[in-house]
CSV table of C-alpha atoms in Angstrom, one decimal:
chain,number,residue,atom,x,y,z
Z,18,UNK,CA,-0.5,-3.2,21.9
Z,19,UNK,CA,-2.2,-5.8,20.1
Z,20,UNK,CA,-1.9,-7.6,16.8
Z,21,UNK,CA,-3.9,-5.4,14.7
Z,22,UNK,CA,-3.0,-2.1,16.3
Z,23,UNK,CA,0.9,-3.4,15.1
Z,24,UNK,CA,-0.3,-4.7,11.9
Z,25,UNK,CA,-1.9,-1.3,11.2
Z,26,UNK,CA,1.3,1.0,12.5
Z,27,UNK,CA,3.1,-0.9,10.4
Z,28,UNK,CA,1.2,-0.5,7.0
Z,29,UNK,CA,0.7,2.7,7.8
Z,30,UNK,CA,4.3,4.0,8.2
Z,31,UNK,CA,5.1,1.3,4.8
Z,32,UNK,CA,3.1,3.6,2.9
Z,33,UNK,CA,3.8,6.8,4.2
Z,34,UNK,CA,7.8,5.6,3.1
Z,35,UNK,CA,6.6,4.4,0.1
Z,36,UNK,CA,4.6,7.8,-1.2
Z,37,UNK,CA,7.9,9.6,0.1
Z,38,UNK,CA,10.2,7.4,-2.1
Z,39,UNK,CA,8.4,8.0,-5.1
Z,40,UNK,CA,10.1,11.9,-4.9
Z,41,UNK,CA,13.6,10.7,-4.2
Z,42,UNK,CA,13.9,7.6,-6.1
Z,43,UNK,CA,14.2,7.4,-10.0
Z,44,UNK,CA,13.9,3.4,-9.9
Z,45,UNK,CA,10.5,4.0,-8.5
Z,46,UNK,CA,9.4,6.0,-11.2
Z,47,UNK,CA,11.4,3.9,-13.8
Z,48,UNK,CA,9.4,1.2,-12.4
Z,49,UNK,CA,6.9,2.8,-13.3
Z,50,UNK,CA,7.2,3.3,-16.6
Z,51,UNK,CA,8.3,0.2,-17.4
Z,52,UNK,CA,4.3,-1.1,-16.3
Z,53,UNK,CA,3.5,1.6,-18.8
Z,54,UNK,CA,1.9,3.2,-15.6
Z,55,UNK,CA,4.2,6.2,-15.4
Z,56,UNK,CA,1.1,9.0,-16.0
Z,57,UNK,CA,-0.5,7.5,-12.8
Z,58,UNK,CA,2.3,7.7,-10.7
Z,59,UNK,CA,1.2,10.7,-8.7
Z,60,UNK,CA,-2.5,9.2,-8.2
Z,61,UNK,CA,-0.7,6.2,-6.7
Z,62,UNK,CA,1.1,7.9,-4.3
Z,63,UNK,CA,-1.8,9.9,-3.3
Z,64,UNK,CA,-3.7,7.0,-2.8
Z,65,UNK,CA,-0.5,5.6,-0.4
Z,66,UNK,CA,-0.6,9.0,1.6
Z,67,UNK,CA,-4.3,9.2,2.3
Z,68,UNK,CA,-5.0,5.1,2.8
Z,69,UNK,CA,-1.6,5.5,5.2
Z,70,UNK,CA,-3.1,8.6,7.3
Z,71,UNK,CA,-6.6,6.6,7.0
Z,72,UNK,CA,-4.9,3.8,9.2
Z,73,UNK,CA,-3.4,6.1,11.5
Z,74,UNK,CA,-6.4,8.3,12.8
Z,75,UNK,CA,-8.3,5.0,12.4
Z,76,UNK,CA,-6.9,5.2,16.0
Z,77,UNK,CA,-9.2,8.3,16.5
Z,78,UNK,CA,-11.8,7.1,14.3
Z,79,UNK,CA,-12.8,3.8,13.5
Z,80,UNK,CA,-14.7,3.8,10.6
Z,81,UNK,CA,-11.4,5.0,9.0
Z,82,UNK,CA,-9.9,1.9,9.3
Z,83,UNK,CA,-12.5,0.2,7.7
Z,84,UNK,CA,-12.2,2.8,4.2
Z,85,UNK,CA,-8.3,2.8,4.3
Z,86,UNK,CA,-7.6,-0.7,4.9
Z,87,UNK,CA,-10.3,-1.6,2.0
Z,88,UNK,CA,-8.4,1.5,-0.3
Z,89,UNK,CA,-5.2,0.0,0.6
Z,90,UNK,CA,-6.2,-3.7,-0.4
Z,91,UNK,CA,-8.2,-2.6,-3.6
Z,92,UNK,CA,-4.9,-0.5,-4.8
Z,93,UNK,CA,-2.6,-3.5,-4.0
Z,94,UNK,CA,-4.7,-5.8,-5.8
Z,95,UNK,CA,-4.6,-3.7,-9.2
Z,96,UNK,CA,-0.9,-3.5,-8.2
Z,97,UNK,CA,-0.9,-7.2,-7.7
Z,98,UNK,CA,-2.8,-8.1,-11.1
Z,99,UNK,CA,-0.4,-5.4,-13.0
Z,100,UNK,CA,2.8,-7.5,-11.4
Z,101,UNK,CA,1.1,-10.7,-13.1
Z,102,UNK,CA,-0.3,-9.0,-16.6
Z,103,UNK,CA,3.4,-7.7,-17.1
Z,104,UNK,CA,4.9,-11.6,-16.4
Z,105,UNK,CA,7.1,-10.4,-12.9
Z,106,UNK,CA,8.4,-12.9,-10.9
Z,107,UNK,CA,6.8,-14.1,-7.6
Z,108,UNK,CA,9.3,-12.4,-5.9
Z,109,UNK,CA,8.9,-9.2,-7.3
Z,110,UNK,CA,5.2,-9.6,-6.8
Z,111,UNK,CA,5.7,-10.7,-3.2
Z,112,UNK,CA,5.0,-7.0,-1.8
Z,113,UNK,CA,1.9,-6.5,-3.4
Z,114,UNK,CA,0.5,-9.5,-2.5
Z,115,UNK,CA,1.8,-9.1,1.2
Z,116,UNK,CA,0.8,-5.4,1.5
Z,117,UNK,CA,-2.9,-6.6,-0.2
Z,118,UNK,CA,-3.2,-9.6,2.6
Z,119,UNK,CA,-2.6,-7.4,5.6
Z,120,UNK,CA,-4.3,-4.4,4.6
Z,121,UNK,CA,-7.1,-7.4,4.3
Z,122,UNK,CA,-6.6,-8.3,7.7
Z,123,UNK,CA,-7.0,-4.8,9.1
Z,124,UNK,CA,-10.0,-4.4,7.2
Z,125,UNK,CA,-11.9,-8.0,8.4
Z,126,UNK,CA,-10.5,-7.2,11.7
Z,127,UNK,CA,-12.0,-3.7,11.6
Z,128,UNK,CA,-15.5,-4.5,10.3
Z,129,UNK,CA,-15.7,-7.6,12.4
């Protein structure tokens, strides 16, 4: 297995856990609604599911990878500029930014 098919596993299976948490966790959806974003909170996780099973049959079809991986970034670079408009920390902005530079990789990688 190479470095993008682990780079891609692992976005994936992030945002499949991270549309899943969004049921079980109030601090996600607190979160939420502390960005003022709590009425899109079920567009966001749909967007998680489908760019996460994008990535995965990818592996079956590769001009999925190209479409998830470019979702994926897109919605981690609103996520991103949201982290900055409301003043958050680095740190706390650290996942977006991470998630938004390998889901930029994949999608280079995959039209390359």
């Amino acid at each position: 297995m190479d470095t993008f098919q682990i780079c891609t596993l692992f976005s994936s299976i992030s945002f499949f856990f991270y549309a899943i948490y969004y049921f079980f966790s109030p601090r996600m959806k607190e979160e939420l609604r502390r960005l003022g974003m709590q009425n899109l909170g079920r567009v966001i996780v749909v967007c998680q599911f489908l760019g996460a099973a994008g990535l995965l049959l990818g592996f079956l079809y590769a001009p999925l990878w190209s479409a998830a991986s470019l979702g994926l970034t897109l919605l981690m670079l609103c996520g991103l500029a949201v982290r900055i408009k409301s003043k958050d920390s680095l740190w706390v902005s650290l996942p977006a930014l991470f998630y938004m530079v390998l889901n930029a990789y994949i999608f280079f990688y995959a039209t390359g």
